[in-house]
CSV table of C-alpha atoms in Angstrom, one decimal:
chain,number,residue,atom,x,y,z
A,1,MET,CA,79.0,128.3,181.4
A,2,LYS,CA,76.2,126.7,183.0
A,3,ILE,CA,73.1,125.4,181.2
A,4,SER,CA,69.8,125.1,182.7
A,5,SER,CA,68.1,121.9,182.5
A,6,SER,CA,65.1,123.2,180.5
A,7,LYS,CA,67.4,124.1,177.7
A,8,LEU,CA,68.5,120.2,177.4
A,9,ILE,CA,65.0,118.8,177.2
A,10,PRO,CA,64.7,118.6,173.7
A,11,VAL,CA,68.2,117.0,173.3
A,12,LEU,CA,67.5,114.5,176.0
A,13,VAL,CA,64.1,113.6,174.4
A,14,THR,CA,66.0,113.2,170.8
A,15,VAL,CA,68.6,111.1,172.5
A,16,PHE,CA,66.0,109.0,174.2
A,17,LEU,CA,63.9,108.5,171.1
A,18,VAL,CA,66.7,107.6,168.9
A,19,GLY,CA,68.4,105.3,171.4
A,20,SER,CA,65.0,103.5,171.9
A,21,LEU,CA,65.0,102.8,168.3
A,22,VAL,CA,68.6,101.4,168.4
A,23,LEU,CA,67.6,99.1,171.3
A,24,LEU,CA,64.5,98.2,170.0
A,25,TYR,CA,66.4,97.0,166.6
A,26,PHE,CA,68.9,94.8,168.6
A,27,LEU,CA,66.4,93.4,171.0
A,28,ASN,CA,63.5,92.7,169.1
A,29,GLN,CA,63.9,90.4,166.2
A,30,ASP,CA,60.5,91.3,164.7
A,31,PHE,CA,61.4,95.0,164.3
A,32,GLN,CA,64.9,94.1,163.1
A,33,THR,CA,63.4,92.0,160.4
A,34,PHE,CA,60.8,94.8,159.4
A,35,ALA,CA,63.7,97.5,159.4
A,36,ASN,CA,66.2,95.2,157.4
A,37,GLU,CA,63.3,94.6,154.9
A,38,GLY,CA,62.2,98.0,154.7
A,39,TRP,CA,66.0,99.2,154.0
A,40,THR,CA,66.5,96.5,151.4
A,41,VAL,CA,63.3,97.4,149.5
A,42,LEU,CA,63.6,101.1,149.6
A,43,THR,CA,67.3,101.1,148.6
A,44,SER,CA,66.4,98.7,145.6
A,45,ASP,CA,65.8,99.9,142.1
A,46,ASN,CA,62.5,98.0,141.9
A,47,LYS,CA,59.7,100.5,141.6
A,48,SER,CA,56.8,98.0,141.7
A,49,LYS,CA,58.3,96.2,144.7
A,50,ILE,CA,58.7,99.5,146.5
A,51,GLN,CA,55.0,100.4,145.7
A,52,ALA,CA,53.9,96.9,146.9
A,53,TRP,CA,55.8,97.1,150.0
A,54,ILE,CA,54.4,100.7,150.9
A,55,SER,CA,50.9,99.6,149.9
A,56,ASP,CA,51.1,96.7,152.4
A,57,LEU,CA,51.8,99.4,155.1
A,58,SER,CA,48.4,101.2,154.4
A,59,PHE,CA,48.2,104.3,156.5
A,60,LEU,CA,51.5,103.6,158.2
A,61,GLY,CA,53.4,104.2,155.0
A,62,PRO,CA,53.1,108.0,154.9
A,63,VAL,CA,53.6,108.2,158.8
A,64,ILE,CA,56.9,106.3,158.6
A,65,ILE,CA,58.0,108.5,155.8
A,66,LEU,CA,57.3,111.7,157.8
A,67,ALA,CA,58.9,110.2,160.9
A,68,GLY,CA,62.1,109.5,158.8
A,69,PHE,CA,62.1,113.1,157.9
A,70,ILE,CA,62.1,114.1,161.6
A,71,ILE,CA,64.7,111.5,162.6
A,72,GLN,CA,66.9,112.5,159.7
A,73,MET,CA,67.3,115.9,161.2
A,74,PHE,CA,69.5,114.4,164.2
A,75,ALA,CA,70.8,111.4,162.0
A,76,PHE,CA,73.0,113.4,159.6
A,77,VAL,CA,74.3,110.2,158.2
A,78,ILE,CA,70.9,109.8,156.7
A,79,PRO,CA,70.6,112.3,153.5
A,80,SER,CA,67.3,114.1,153.0
A,81,TRP,CA,67.5,113.4,149.4
A,82,LEU,CA,67.2,109.6,150.0
A,83,LEU,CA,63.6,110.2,151.7
A,84,ILE,CA,62.6,112.3,148.8
A,85,VAL,CA,63.6,109.7,146.6
A,86,VAL,CA,61.7,107.0,148.6
A,87,SER,CA,58.5,109.1,148.8
A,88,ILE,CA,58.4,109.6,145.2
A,89,LEU,CA,59.1,106.1,144.1
A,90,ALA,CA,56.6,104.9,146.7
A,91,TYR,CA,53.7,107.1,146.0
A,92,GLY,CA,54.4,108.5,142.4
A,93,PRO,CA,55.3,112.1,141.2
A,94,TRP,CA,52.3,113.9,142.7
A,95,LYS,CA,51.5,112.3,146.0
A,96,GLY,CA,55.1,111.5,146.6
A,97,SER,CA,56.2,115.0,146.0
A,98,ALA,CA,53.4,116.2,148.3
A,99,LEU,CA,54.5,113.9,151.1
A,100,ALA,CA,58.2,114.8,150.6
A,101,LEU,CA,57.3,118.5,150.8
A,102,SER,CA,55.3,118.0,154.0
A,103,GLY,CA,58.2,116.0,155.6
A,104,VAL,CA,60.7,118.6,154.9
A,105,LEU,CA,58.4,121.4,156.1
A,106,LEU,CA,57.6,119.3,159.1
A,107,ALA,CA,61.3,118.7,160.1
A,108,SER,CA,62.1,122.1,159.3
A,109,VAL,CA,59.6,123.7,161.8
A,110,ILE,CA,60.6,121.2,164.5
A,111,ALA,CA,64.3,122.1,163.9
A,112,TYR,CA,63.7,125.8,163.9
A,113,ALA,CA,61.8,125.4,167.2
A,114,ILE,CA,64.4,123.5,169.0
A,115,GLY,CA,67.1,126.0,167.7
A,116,SER,CA,65.0,128.8,169.2
A,117,TYR,CA,64.8,126.9,172.3
A,118,LEU,CA,68.4,125.8,172.7
A,119,SER,CA,71.2,128.1,173.9
A,120,ASP,CA,74.4,128.9,171.7
A,121,TYR,CA,76.4,126.8,173.9
A,122,THR,CA,74.3,123.8,173.5
A,123,LEU,CA,73.9,124.3,169.7
A,124,GLN,CA,77.6,124.6,169.5
A,125,LYS,CA,77.8,121.1,171.3
A,126,LEU,CA,75.5,119.7,168.8
A,127,ILE,CA,77.0,121.1,165.4
A,128,GLY,CA,80.3,122.4,166.4
A,129,LYS,CA,81.3,126.0,167.4
A,130,LYS,CA,82.9,126.9,164.1
A,131,SER,CA,80.0,125.7,162.1
A,132,GLU,CA,77.4,127.4,164.4
A,133,GLN,CA,79.2,130.7,164.2
A,134,LYS,CA,79.9,130.6,160.4
A,135,MET,CA,76.3,129.7,159.7
A,136,LYS,CA,75.0,132.5,161.9
A,137,HIS,CA,77.4,135.1,160.1
A,138,TYR,CA,76.2,133.9,156.8
A,139,LEU,CA,72.7,134.0,157.9
A,140,GLY,CA,72.9,137.5,159.1
A,141,ARG,CA,74.4,138.6,155.9
A,142,TYR,CA,72.2,136.9,153.4
A,143,GLY,CA,69.4,135.3,155.4
A,144,PHE,CA,66.6,134.5,153.2
A,145,TRP,CA,68.4,133.5,150.1
A,146,LEU,CA,71.1,131.4,152.0
A,147,ILE,CA,68.2,129.3,153.5
A,148,ALA,CA,66.7,128.8,149.9
A,149,ILE,CA,70.0,127.9,148.4
A,150,PHE,CA,70.8,125.4,151.3
A,151,ARG,CA,67.3,123.7,150.5
A,152,LEU,CA,67.8,123.6,146.7
A,153,ALA,CA,71.3,121.9,147.0
A,154,PRO,CA,70.8,118.2,148.1
A,155,PHE,CA,73.9,117.6,149.8
A,156,LEU,CA,74.1,120.6,151.9
A,157,SER,CA,73.3,120.2,155.6
A,158,ASN,CA,69.7,121.4,155.4
A,159,ASP,CA,68.6,120.8,158.9
A,160,THR,CA,71.7,122.3,160.6
A,161,ILE,CA,70.7,125.5,159.1
A,162,SER,CA,67.4,125.2,160.3
A,163,PHE,CA,68.7,124.8,163.9
A,164,VAL,CA,70.7,127.9,163.5
A,165,ALA,CA,68.0,129.9,161.9
A,166,GLY,CA,65.9,129.2,165.0
A,167,LEU,CA,68.7,130.7,167.2
A,168,SER,CA,69.3,133.7,164.8
A,169,THR,CA,67.1,136.7,164.2
A,170,ILE,CA,65.4,135.5,161.2
A,171,ARG,CA,61.6,135.4,161.5
A,172,PHE,CA,59.8,132.1,161.3
A,173,ARG,CA,57.5,133.1,158.3
A,174,LYS,CA,60.6,134.4,156.4
A,175,PHE,CA,62.2,131.2,157.3
A,176,ILE,CA,59.5,128.8,156.2
A,177,THR,CA,59.1,130.8,153.1
A,178,ALA,CA,62.7,130.3,152.1
A,179,THR,CA,62.6,126.7,153.0
A,180,ALA,CA,59.6,126.0,150.7
A,181,LEU,CA,61.1,128.2,147.9
A,182,GLY,CA,64.4,126.3,147.8
A,183,ILE,CA,62.9,122.9,148.3
A,184,THR,CA,60.1,122.9,146.0
A,185,PRO,CA,62.1,123.0,142.6
A,186,LEU,CA,64.4,120.0,143.9
A,187,ILE,CA,61.2,117.9,144.8
A,188,GLY,CA,59.8,118.9,141.5
A,189,PHE,CA,63.0,117.8,139.6
A,190,VAL,CA,63.1,114.5,141.6
A,191,GLY,CA,59.5,114.0,140.7
A,192,TYR,CA,60.1,114.7,136.9
A,193,ILE,CA,63.1,112.2,136.8
A,194,GLY,CA,61.6,109.7,139.4
A,195,GLU,CA,61.5,106.6,137.1
A,196,SER,CA,64.2,104.8,139.0
A,197,THR,CA,66.5,105.0,141.8
A,198,GLU,CA,69.6,105.1,139.6
A,199,ARG,CA,68.2,107.9,137.4
A,200,LEU,CA,67.3,109.8,140.5
A,201,LYS,CA,70.8,109.7,142.1
A,202,SER,CA,72.4,110.6,138.6
A,203,GLY,CA,70.0,113.7,138.4
A,204,LEU,CA,70.5,114.6,142.0
A,205,MET,CA,74.3,114.6,141.3
A,206,TRP,CA,73.7,117.2,138.3
A,207,ALA,CA,71.3,119.3,140.6
C-alpha cells in the first residue's frame, strides 16, 4: 500500500524534533547539564527544591511542562502521570492542576489532529496493527465512555487512544469532552494528595 508523502509529514516532523533533542543532549554540554539537573530535581521528593528550581525558570517553567506533555505523546516510556505530579509539586494544587489539565488537553488535541491526518496504515506502523484495530473496535462500541475511562486510569495508553480517536468517526467535541471528563478527577485526586512524590505515587497506584 503506497502512502502519500503528505501523510508522513507529522511523523517526520516528530522524528526530527525528538532526534534534535537527543542530539542536543549528547552534543551540547550546557543542555545536558540542564536536563540532568531538571531530571534529578523533578524526580526528587523535595517539594521546596522543586518549587525553587521551577521558580528560577520564570515563564519557561510552564512552557517546559507543556512541551513535556506534547513530547510524551510520542515518547511512550514517559508516563503522563509523572508530568501531572511535576506540575502539582512545582506550582501547587490549584495552579499545578490547571497547568496539568492544559497540558493534557493540548497534547490530546494535537494527537487527535495527527490521527485524523494519518492513514490507517501509517498509524498501524506507529502503534501496531493489532492495537490499532482493537482500539477502533472498542471506540466504535463504547466511544465516549471508553475515552473517559482511559483518561481516568493513569497507567493506560492515553495518547494512543487519542491517535486512534482522530482516525475514527468520533467527533472532536465528543472526544475532547470525554478527555476532560476523564482526566479532571485524576488531576483533582493528584492535587489533593500532592504533598510528596512518594505519597502521589502510592495514591496513583490505588487510583
